[in-house]
Coordinates of N, CA and C in Angstrom, one line a residue:
X1 N 78.0 216.7 94.9 CA 78.1 216.0 93.7 C 77.7 214.5 93.9
X2 N 76.8 214.0 93.1 CA 76.3 212.7 93.3 C 76.9 211.7 92.3
X3 N 77.5 210.6 92.8 CA 78.1 209.6 91.9 C 77.0 208.8 91.2
X4 N 77.3 208.5 89.9 CA 76.4 207.7 89.2 C 76.9 206.3 89.2
X5 N 76.0 205.3 89.2 CA 76.4 203.9 89.2 C 75.2 203.0 89.1
X6 N 75.5 201.8 89.4 CA 74.5 200.7 89.3 C 74.6 199.9 90.6
X7 N 73.5 199.3 91.0 CA 73.5 198.3 92.1 C 73.8 196.9 91.6
X8 N 74.7 196.2 92.2 CA 75.2 194.9 91.8 C 74.8 193.9 92.8
X9 N 74.1 192.8 92.4 CA 73.7 191.8 93.3 C 74.9 190.9 93.6
X10 N 74.9 190.4 94.8 CA 76.0 189.5 95.2 C 75.6 188.7 96.4
X11 N 76.4 187.6 96.7 CA 76.3 186.8 97.9 C 77.6 187.0 98.7
X12 N 77.4 187.3 100.0 CA 78.5 187.5 100.8 C 79.1 186.2 101.3
X13 N 80.2 186.2 102.1 CA 80.9 185.0 102.5 C 80.0 184.1 103.3
X14 N 78.9 184.6 103.9 CA 78.0 183.7 104.6 C 76.9 183.2 103.8
X15 N 76.9 183.5 102.5 CA 75.9 183.0 101.5 C 74.7 183.8 101.5
X16 N 74.7 185.0 102.1 CA 73.5 185.9 102.2 C 73.5 186.8 101.0
X17 N 72.3 186.9 100.4 CA 72.1 187.8 99.2 C 72.2 189.3 99.6
X18 N 72.9 190.1 98.8 CA 72.9 191.5 99.1 C 73.2 192.3 97.8
X19 N 73.4 193.6 97.9 CA 73.6 194.4 96.8 C 74.9 195.2 97.0
X20 N 75.6 195.6 95.9 CA 76.7 196.5 96.0 C 76.5 197.6 95.0
X21 N 77.0 198.8 95.3 CA 76.9 199.9 94.4 C 78.2 200.0 93.6
X22 N 78.1 200.0 92.2 CA 79.3 200.1 91.4 C 79.2 201.4 90.6
X23 N 80.3 202.2 90.6 CA 80.3 203.5 89.9 C 80.3 203.2 88.4
X24 N 79.5 204.0 87.7 CA 79.5 203.9 86.2 C 80.9 204.2 85.6
X25 N 81.6 205.0 86.3 CA 82.9 205.4 85.8 C 83.9 204.2 85.7
X26 N 83.6 203.1 86.4 CA 84.4 201.9 86.3 C 84.2 201.2 85.0
X27 N 83.1 201.4 84.4 CA 82.8 200.8 83.1 C 82.2 199.4 83.2
X28 N 81.7 198.9 82.1 CA 81.0 197.6 82.1 C 81.9 196.4 82.5
X29 N 83.2 196.4 82.1 CA 84.0 195.2 82.5 C 84.2 195.1 84.0
X30 N 84.3 196.3 84.7 CA 84.5 196.3 86.1 C 83.2 195.8 86.8
X31 N 82.0 196.2 86.2 CA 80.8 195.7 86.8 C 80.7 194.2 86.7
X32 N 81.0 193.7 85.5 CA 81.0 192.2 85.3 C 81.9 191.5 86.3
X33 N 83.1 192.1 86.5 CA 84.1 191.5 87.4 C 83.6 191.5 88.8
X34 N 82.9 192.6 89.2 CA 82.4 192.6 90.6 C 81.3 191.6 90.7
X35 N 80.5 191.4 89.7 CA 79.5 190.3 89.8 C 80.1 188.9 89.9
X36 N 81.1 188.7 89.1 CA 81.7 187.3 89.1 C 82.4 187.0 90.4
X37 N 83.1 188.0 90.9 CA 83.9 187.8 92.1 C 83.0 187.7 93.4
X38 N 81.8 188.2 93.3 CA 81.0 188.3 94.5 C 80.3 187.0 94.9
X39 N 80.4 186.0 94.0 CA 79.7 184.7 94.2 C 80.6 183.9 95.2
X40 N 80.1 183.5 96.3 CA 80.9 182.7 97.3 C 80.7 181.2 96.9
X41 N 81.8 180.4 97.0 CA 81.6 179.0 96.8 C 80.8 178.3 97.8
X42 N 80.2 177.2 97.5 CA 79.4 176.4 98.4 C 80.3 175.8 99.5
X43 N 79.7 175.7 100.7 CA 80.5 175.0 101.7 C 80.6 173.5 101.5
X44 N 81.8 173.0 101.7 CA 82.0 171.6 101.4 C 83.0 171.1 102.5
X45 N 83.1 169.7 102.6 CA 84.0 169.2 103.6 C 84.5 167.8 103.1
X46 N 85.7 167.5 103.4 CA 86.3 166.2 103.2 C 86.2 165.4 104.5
X47 N 85.7 164.2 104.4 CA 85.4 163.4 105.6 C 86.2 162.1 105.6
X48 N 86.6 161.7 106.8 CA 87.4 160.5 107.1 C 86.5 159.6 107.9
X49 N 86.4 158.3 107.5 CA 85.6 157.3 108.2 C 86.5 156.1 108.5
X50 N 86.1 155.3 109.4 CA 86.8 154.1 109.7 C 85.9 152.8 109.6
X51 N 86.5 151.7 109.2 CA 85.8 150.5 108.9 C 86.0 150.0 107.5
X52 N 85.9 148.7 107.3 CA 86.3 148.1 106.0 C 85.3 148.5 104.9
X53 N 84.1 148.9 105.3 CA 83.1 149.3 104.2 C 82.4 150.6 104.6
X54 N 83.2 151.5 105.2 CA 82.6 152.8 105.6 C 82.3 153.8 104.5
X55 N 82.8 153.5 103.3 CA 82.5 154.4 102.2 C 82.4 153.5 101.0
X56 N 81.5 154.0 100.0 CA 81.3 153.2 98.8 C 82.5 153.3 97.8
X57 N 82.9 152.2 97.4 CA 84.0 152.1 96.3 C 83.6 151.1 95.3
X58 N 84.2 151.2 94.1 CA 83.8 150.2 93.1 C 85.0 149.7 92.3
X59 N 86.2 149.9 92.8 CA 87.3 149.4 92.0 C 88.5 149.0 92.9
X60 N 88.9 147.7 92.8 CA 90.1 147.3 93.6 C 91.4 147.7 92.9
X61 N 92.3 148.3 93.7 CA 93.6 148.7 93.1 C 94.5 147.4 93.0
X62 N 95.0 147.2 91.8 CA 96.0 146.1 91.6 C 97.4 146.7 91.6
X63 N 98.2 146.1 92.4 CA 99.6 146.6 92.6 C 100.5 145.7 91.8
X64 N 101.4 146.3 91.0 CA 102.4 145.5 90.3 C 103.6 145.1 91.2
X65 N 104.0 143.9 91.1 CA 105.1 143.4 91.9 C 106.4 144.0 91.4
X66 N 107.2 144.5 92.4 CA 108.4 145.1 92.0 C 109.0 145.9 93.2
X67 N 110.2 146.4 93.0 CA 110.9 147.1 94.0 C 111.6 148.4 93.4
X68 N 111.5 149.5 94.1 CA 112.1 150.7 93.5 C 111.6 152.0 94.3
X69 N 112.0 153.1 93.8 CA 111.6 154.4 94.5 C 110.1 154.6 94.3
X70 N 109.5 154.0 93.3 CA 108.0 154.1 93.1 C 107.5 152.7 92.9
X71 N 106.2 152.5 93.2 CA 105.5 151.3 92.8 C 104.3 151.6 92.1
X72 N 104.0 150.9 91.0 CA 102.8 151.2 90.2 C 101.7 150.2 90.4
X73 N 100.5 150.7 90.0 CA 99.4 149.8 90.0 C 98.3 150.4 89.1
X74 N 97.1 149.8 89.2 CA 96.0 150.3 88.3 C 94.7 150.0 89.0
X75 N 93.7 150.7 88.5 CA 92.3 150.5 88.9 C 91.4 150.7 87.7
X76 N 90.8 149.7 87.3 CA 89.9 149.8 86.1 C 90.6 150.3 84.8
X77 N 91.9 149.9 84.7 CA 92.7 150.3 83.5 C 93.3 151.7 83.7
X78 N 93.1 152.4 84.8 CA 93.7 153.7 85.0 C 94.9 153.5 85.9
X79 N 96.0 154.1 85.6 CA 97.2 154.0 86.3 C 97.2 154.6 87.7
X80 N 98.1 154.1 88.6 CA 98.2 154.6 89.9 C 99.7 154.5 90.3
X81 N 100.2 155.5 91.0 CA 101.6 155.5 91.4 C 101.7 155.7 92.9
X82 N 102.5 154.8 93.5 CA 102.8 154.9 95.0 C 104.2 155.5 95.2
X83 N 104.3 156.5 96.0 CA 105.6 157.2 96.3 C 105.6 157.4 97.8
X84 N 106.9 157.7 98.3 CA 107.1 157.9 99.7 C 108.1 159.1 99.9
X85 N 107.8 160.0 100.8 CA 108.7 161.1 101.1 C 109.8 160.7 102.1
X86 N 109.7 159.5 102.6 CA 110.6 159.1 103.7 C 111.3 157.8 103.3
X87 N 110.7 156.9 102.6 CA 111.3 155.6 102.3 C 111.8 155.5 100.9
X88 N 113.1 155.3 100.7 CA 113.7 155.4 99.4 C 113.4 154.1 98.6
X89 N 113.1 153.0 99.2 CA 112.9 151.8 98.4 C 111.6 151.2 98.9
X90 N 110.6 151.1 97.9 CA 109.3 150.6 98.2 C 109.2 149.2 97.5
X91 N 108.4 148.4 98.1 CA 108.2 147.0 97.6 C 106.7 146.8 97.3
X92 N 106.4 146.4 96.1 CA 105.0 146.1 95.7 C 104.8 144.6 95.8
X93 N 103.8 144.2 96.6 CA 103.5 142.8 96.7 C 102.2 142.5 96.0
X94 N 102.3 141.7 94.9 CA 101.1 141.4 94.2 C 100.5 140.0 94.5
X95 N 101.2 139.2 95.3 CA 100.6 137.9 95.7 C 99.7 138.1 96.9
X96 N 98.5 137.4 96.8 CA 97.6 137.6 97.9 C 97.0 139.0 97.9
X97 N 96.9 139.6 99.1 CA 96.4 140.9 99.2 C 97.4 141.9 98.6
X98 N 97.0 142.7 97.6 CA 97.9 143.7 97.0 C 98.3 144.7 98.1
X99 N 99.6 144.9 98.2 CA 100.1 145.8 99.3 C 101.4 146.5 98.8
X100 N 101.7 147.6 99.6 CA 103.0 148.3 99.3 C 103.6 148.5 100.7
X101 N 104.9 148.1 100.8 CA 105.7 148.3 102.0 C 107.0 148.8 101.7
X102 N 107.8 149.1 102.8 CA 109.2 149.6 102.7 C 110.2 148.4 102.7
X103 N 111.3 148.5 102.0 CA 112.3 147.5 102.0 C 112.9 147.3 103.4
X104 N 112.9 148.3 104.2 CA 113.5 148.1 105.6 C 112.5 147.6 106.6
X105 N 111.2 147.4 106.2 CA 110.2 146.8 107.1 C 109.4 147.8 107.9
X106 N 109.7 149.1 107.7 CA 109.0 150.2 108.5 C 108.6 151.2 107.5
X107 N 107.3 151.3 107.1 CA 106.8 152.3 106.2 C 106.4 153.5 106.9
X108 N 107.1 154.6 106.7 CA 106.9 155.9 107.5 C 105.8 156.8 106.8
X109 N 105.8 156.7 105.5 CA 104.8 157.5 104.7 C 104.6 156.9 103.3
X110 N 103.4 157.1 102.8 CA 103.1 156.6 101.5 C 101.9 157.4 100.9
X111 N 102.0 157.7 99.6 CA 101.0 158.5 98.9 C 100.7 157.7 97.6
X112 N 99.4 157.6 97.3 CA 99.1 157.0 95.9 C 98.4 158.2 95.1
X113 N 98.9 158.3 93.9 CA 98.4 159.3 93.0 C 97.9 158.7 91.7
X114 N 96.7 159.1 91.3 CA 96.1 158.6 90.1 C 96.7 159.2 88.9
X115 N 96.6 158.5 87.8 CA 97.1 159.0 86.5 C 96.6 160.4 86.2
X116 N 97.5 161.2 85.6 CA 97.2 162.5 85.2 C 96.0 162.6 84.3
X117 N 95.1 163.6 84.6 CA 93.8 163.7 83.9 C 92.7 163.0 84.4
X118 N 92.9 162.2 85.5 CA 91.9 161.4 86.2 C 91.7 161.8 87.6
X119 N 90.6 161.4 88.2 CA 90.4 161.6 89.6 C 89.5 160.5 90.2
X120 N 89.3 160.6 91.5 CA 88.4 159.6 92.1 C 87.6 160.3 93.2
X121 N 86.5 159.8 93.5 CA 85.5 160.4 94.5 C 85.6 159.9 95.9
X122 N 86.2 158.7 96.0 CA 86.3 158.1 97.4 C 87.5 157.1 97.3
X123 N 88.0 156.8 98.5 CA 89.1 155.8 98.6 C 89.0 155.1 100.0
X124 N 89.5 153.9 100.1 CA 89.5 153.2 101.3 C 90.8 152.3 101.3
X125 N 91.5 152.2 102.5 CA 92.7 151.5 102.5 C 92.9 151.0 104.0
X126 N 93.8 150.0 104.1 CA 94.1 149.4 105.4 C 95.6 149.6 105.7
X127 N 95.9 150.2 106.8 CA 97.2 150.4 107.3 C 97.6 149.3 108.3
X128 N 98.3 148.4 107.8 CA 98.7 147.2 108.6 C 99.9 147.5 109.5
X129 N 99.7 147.3 110.8 CA 100.8 147.6 111.8 C 102.0 146.6 111.7
X130 N 103.1 147.1 112.3 CA 104.3 146.2 112.3 C 104.0 145.0 113.2
X131 N 104.3 143.8 112.8 CA 104.1 142.6 113.6 C 104.9 142.7 114.9
X132 N 104.3 142.1 116.0 CA 105.0 142.1 117.3 C 104.9 143.4 118.0
X133 N 105.8 143.6 118.9 CA 105.7 144.9 119.7 C 107.0 145.7 119.3
X134 N 106.9 146.2 118.1 CA 108.1 147.1 117.7 C 108.1 148.4 118.4
X135 N 109.3 148.8 118.8 CA 109.4 150.1 119.6 C 109.0 151.3 118.8
X136 N 109.2 151.3 117.5 CA 108.9 152.4 116.7 C 107.7 152.3 115.8
X137 N 106.7 151.5 116.2 CA 105.5 151.4 115.5 C 104.6 152.6 115.7
X138 N 103.9 153.0 114.7 CA 103.1 154.2 114.8 C 101.8 154.0 115.6
X139 N 101.4 155.0 116.4 CA 100.1 155.0 117.1 C 99.3 156.1 116.6
X140 N 99.8 157.0 115.7 CA 99.1 158.1 115.1 C 99.6 158.4 113.7
X141 N 98.7 158.8 112.9 CA 99.2 159.2 111.5 C 98.4 160.4 111.0
X142 N 99.1 161.1 110.1 CA 98.4 162.2 109.4 C 97.9 161.6 108.1
X143 N 96.6 161.6 107.9 CA 96.0 161.2 106.6 C 95.9 162.4 105.7
X144 N 96.5 162.3 104.5 CA 96.7 163.4 103.6 C 95.9 163.2 102.3
X145 N 95.5 164.3 101.7 CA 94.8 164.2 100.4 C 95.1 165.4 99.6
X146 N 94.9 165.3 98.3 CA 95.0 166.4 97.3 C 93.7 166.3 96.4
X147 N 93.0 167.5 96.3 CA 91.8 167.5 95.5 C 92.2 168.0 94.1
X148 N 91.4 167.8 93.1 CA 91.6 168.2 91.7 C 91.8 169.7 91.5
X149 N 91.2 170.5 92.5 CA 91.4 171.9 92.4 C 92.7 172.5 93.1
X150 N 93.5 171.5 93.5 CA 94.8 171.9 94.2 C 94.7 172.0 95.7
X151 N 93.5 171.9 96.3 CA 93.4 171.9 97.7 C 94.1 170.7 98.3
X152 N 94.9 170.9 99.4 CA 95.5 169.8 100.1 C 95.4 170.0 101.6
X153 N 95.3 168.9 102.3 CA 95.2 169.0 103.8 C 95.5 167.7 104.4
X154 N 95.6 167.7 105.7 CA 95.9 166.4 106.5 C 95.0 166.4 107.7
X155 N 94.7 165.2 108.1 CA 93.8 165.0 109.3 C 94.5 163.9 110.2
X156 N 94.6 164.2 111.4 CA 95.3 163.3 112.4 C 94.3 162.2 112.9
X157 N 94.8 161.0 112.8 CA 94.0 159.8 113.3 C 94.9 158.9 114.1
X158 N 94.3 158.2 115.1 CA 95.0 157.2 115.8 C 95.0 155.9 115.1
X159 N 96.0 155.1 115.2 CA 96.1 153.7 114.6 C 96.4 152.7 115.7
X160 N 95.9 151.5 115.5 CA 96.1 150.4 116.5 C 97.4 149.7 116.1
X161 N 98.1 149.1 117.1 CA 99.3 148.4 116.9 C 99.1 147.0 116.6
X162 N 97.9 146.6 116.5 CA 97.6 145.2 116.1 C 96.2 145.2 115.4
X163 N 96.0 144.2 114.5 CA 94.7 144.1 113.8 C 94.8 145.0 112.5
X164 N 93.6 145.6 112.2 CA 93.5 146.4 111.0 C 93.2 147.8 111.3
X165 N 93.6 148.7 110.4 CA 93.4 150.1 110.5 C 92.8 150.6 109.2
X166 N 91.4 150.4 109.1 CA 90.7 150.8 107.9 C 90.4 152.3 107.9
X167 N 90.7 153.0 106.8 CA 90.3 154.4 106.7 C 89.7 154.7 105.3
X168 N 88.6 155.4 105.4 CA 87.9 155.8 104.1 C 88.0 157.3 104.0
X169 N 88.0 157.8 102.8 CA 88.0 159.3 102.6 C 87.1 159.6 101.4
X170 N 86.3 160.7 101.6 CA 85.3 161.1 100.6 C 84.9 162.5 100.9
X171 N 84.2 163.2 100.0 CA 83.7 164.5 100.2 C 82.2 164.5 100.2
X172 N 81.6 165.5 100.8 CA 80.2 165.6 100.9 C 79.5 166.5 99.9
X173 N 80.3 167.0 98.9 CA 79.8 167.9 97.9 C 80.4 167.7 96.6
X174 N 80.6 166.4 96.3 CA 81.2 166.0 95.0 C 82.6 166.3 94.7
X175 N 83.4 166.4 95.8 CA 84.9 166.6 95.7 C 85.5 165.5 94.9
X176 N 86.5 165.8 94.1 CA 87.3 164.8 93.4 C 88.7 164.9 93.8
X177 N 89.3 163.7 94.1 CA 90.6 163.6 94.6 C 91.6 163.1 93.5
X178 N 92.8 163.5 93.6 CA 93.9 163.0 92.7 C 94.9 162.2 93.5
X179 N 95.0 162.4 94.8 CA 95.9 161.5 95.6 C 95.5 161.5 97.0
X180 N 96.0 160.5 97.7 CA 95.7 160.4 99.2 C 96.8 159.5 99.8
X181 N 96.9 159.5 101.1 CA 98.0 158.7 101.7 C 98.1 159.0 103.2
X182 N 99.3 158.7 103.8 CA 99.5 158.9 105.2 C 100.9 159.3 105.5
X183 N 101.2 159.9 106.6 CA 102.5 160.2 107.1 C 102.4 159.8 108.6
X184 N 103.4 159.0 109.1 CA 103.4 158.6 110.5 C 103.6 159.8 111.4
X185 N 103.0 159.8 112.6 CA 103.2 160.9 113.5 C 103.7 160.3 114.8
X186 N 105.0 160.6 115.1 CA 106.0 161.3 114.3 C 106.5 160.4 113.2
X187 N 107.3 161.1 112.2 CA 107.7 160.4 111.0 C 108.7 159.3 111.3
X188 N 109.3 159.3 112.5 CA 110.3 158.3 112.8 C 109.6 156.9 113.1
X189 N 108.3 156.9 113.3 CA 107.6 155.7 113.5 C 107.0 155.3 112.2
X190 N 106.3 154.1 112.2 CA 105.7 153.7 110.9 C 104.8 152.5 111.1
X191 N 104.4 152.0 110.0 CA 103.5 150.8 109.9 C 104.3 149.7 109.0
X192 N 103.6 148.6 108.9 CA 104.3 147.6 108.0 C 104.0 147.8 106.6
X193 N 102.7 148.0 106.2 CA 102.3 148.2 104.8 C 101.0 148.9 104.7
X194 N 100.7 149.4 103.5 CA 99.3 149.8 103.1 C 98.8 148.7 102.2
X195 N 97.6 148.3 102.4 CA 97.0 147.2 101.6 C 95.5 147.4 101.4
X196 N 95.0 146.5 100.5 CA 93.6 146.5 100.2 C 93.0 147.9 99.8
X197 N 93.7 148.6 98.9 CA 93.3 149.9 98.5 C 92.2 149.8 97.5
X198 N 91.1 150.5 97.7 CA 90.0 150.5 96.8 C 89.6 152.0 96.5
X199 N 89.2 152.2 95.3 CA 88.7 153.6 94.9 C 87.3 153.6 94.4
X200 N 86.6 154.7 94.5 CA 85.3 154.8 93.9 C 85.2 156.1 93.0
X201 N 84.3 156.0 92.0 CA 84.1 157.1 91.2 C 85.3 157.5 90.3
X202 N 86.1 156.6 89.9 CA 87.2 156.9 89.1 C 86.8 157.4 87.7
X203 N 87.3 158.5 87.2 CA 86.9 159.0 85.9 C 87.8 160.2 85.5
X204 N 87.6 160.6 84.2 CA 88.4 161.7 83.7 C 87.9 163.0 84.4
X205 N 88.9 163.9 84.6 CA 88.5 165.2 85.2 C 87.8 166.0 84.2
X206 N 86.7 166.7 84.6 CA 85.9 167.5 83.8 C 86.3 169.0 84.0
X207 N 86.0 169.8 83.0 CA 86.3 171.2 83.1 C 85.4 171.8 84.2
X208 N 86.0 172.8 84.9 CA 85.3 173.5 86.0 C 84.0 174.1 85.5
X209 N 82.9 173.9 86.2 CA 81.6 174.5 85.8 C 81.2 175.5 86.9
X210 N 80.8 176.8 86.5 CA 80.4 177.8 87.6 C 79.3 177.3 88.4
X211 N 79.2 177.6 89.7 CA 78.1 177.3 90.5 C 76.9 178.0 90.2
X212 N 75.7 177.6 90.6 CA 74.4 178.2 90.2 C 74.4 179.7 90.6
X213 N 75.0 180.0 91.8 CA 75.0 181.4 92.2 C 75.8 182.3 91.2
X214 N 76.9 181.7 90.8 CA 77.8 182.4 89.8 C 77.1 182.7 88.5
X215 N 76.4 181.6 88.0 CA 75.6 181.8 86.8 C 74.6 182.9 86.9
X216 N 73.9 182.9 88.0 CA 72.8 183.9 88.2 C 73.4 185.3 88.2
X217 N 74.5 185.5 88.9 CA 75.1 186.8 89.0 C 75.7 187.3 87.6
X218 N 76.2 186.3 86.9 CA 76.8 186.7 85.6 C 75.7 187.1 84.6
X219 N 74.5 186.4 84.7 CA 73.4 186.8 83.8 C 72.9 188.2 84.2
X220 N 72.8 188.4 85.5 CA 72.4 189.7 86.0 C 73.4 190.8 85.5
X221 N 74.6 190.4 85.5 CA 75.7 191.4 85.1 C 75.5 191.7 83.6
X222 N 75.3 190.7 82.8 CA 75.1 190.9 81.3 C 73.9 191.8 81.1
X223 N 72.8 191.6 81.9 CA 71.6 192.5 81.7 C 71.9 193.9 82.1
X224 N 72.6 194.1 83.2 CA 73.0 195.5 83.6 C 73.9 196.2 82.6
X225 N 74.8 195.4 82.1 CA 75.8 196.0 81.1 C 75.0 196.4 79.8
X226 N 74.1 195.5 79.4 CA 73.3 195.8 78.2 C 72.5 197.1 78.4
X227 N 71.9 197.2 79.6 CA 71.1 198.3 79.9 C 71.9 199.6 79.9
X228 N 73.1 199.5 80.5 CA 74.0 200.7 80.6 C 74.4 201.1 79.2
X229 N 74.7 200.2 78.3 CA 75.1 200.5 76.9 C 74.0 201.2 76.2
X230 N 72.8 200.7 76.3 CA 71.6 201.3 75.7 C 71.4 202.7 76.2
X231 N 71.6 202.9 77.5 CA 71.4 204.2 78.1 C 72.4 205.2 77.5
X232 N 73.7 204.7 77.3 CA 74.7 205.6 76.8 C 74.4 206.0 75.4
X233 N 73.9 205.0 74.6 CA 73.6 205.4 73.2 C 72.5 206.4 73.1
X234 N 71.5 206.3 74.0 CA 70.5 207.3 74.0 C 71.0 208.7 74.4
X235 N 71.9 208.7 75.4 CA 72.5 210.0 75.8 C 73.3 210.6 74.7
X236 N 74.0 209.7 73.9 CA 74.8 210.2 72.8 C 74.0 210.9 71.7
X237 N 72.7 210.5 71.6 CA 71.9 211.0 70.5 C 71.2 212.3 70.9
X238 N 71.3 212.8 72.1 CA 70.7 214.0 72.5 C 71.4 215.2 71.9
X239 N 70.6 216.1 71.2 CA 71.2 217.3 70.6 C 70.6 218.5 71.3
X240 N 71.4 219.5 71.6 CA 70.9 220.7 72.3 C 71.2 221.9 71.4
X241 N 70.2 222.7 71.1 CA 70.5 223.9 70.2 C 70.0 225.1 71.0
X242 N 70.6 226.2 70.7 CA 70.2 227.5 71.3 C 69.8 228.5 70.2
X243 N 68.7 229.1 70.5 CA 68.2 230.1 69.5 C 68.9 231.4 69.5

């Protein structure tokens, strides 16, 4: 017995074009599903750079002066919130270089999150070390980020105990971020403050758009489904008579 079906175009996980055989008994919706799910996303990466101007940004973050469990700020009229998973009281310093620090003088972790419905394409900030030779000053941090699609990760970087520690974050395939920050490694160590935060490409989040490969496969799927439906109508019109 030979199974009837259709060949379905797809891209495998390595991005190579191929074909899959789908049984007709699965029906048109299953064929379309196979087409849609076969498209592999494009390879992309989030990159970390060092240096005061290692990534392009176009907006300075303004920090509101105040003390509390959160500190607020803005960039180009879009709100920004600073929070910490380790420090219960944060201090926003608006005089001179805008900065956020901990009330106890040792900032163990800090995350800035942009206003809901917005994202940014790049960020740069300076992790200022604890003055003097503090025993618990950080020499390593986890740089963290959250993308608009829910992807989150951390990257380990060394930090100096004097001078500046500039870090930039961006994607190489149009990634959009909603938050970024750091956690001291280990978390019992820390820095003095995060300062001079700048963001690039701030804007409202757009609806997800299928990748070109997905569009191609979906169009192929619609064509195959249409052909199958026409074939079925022709089969239904066949009449057999016996003399």
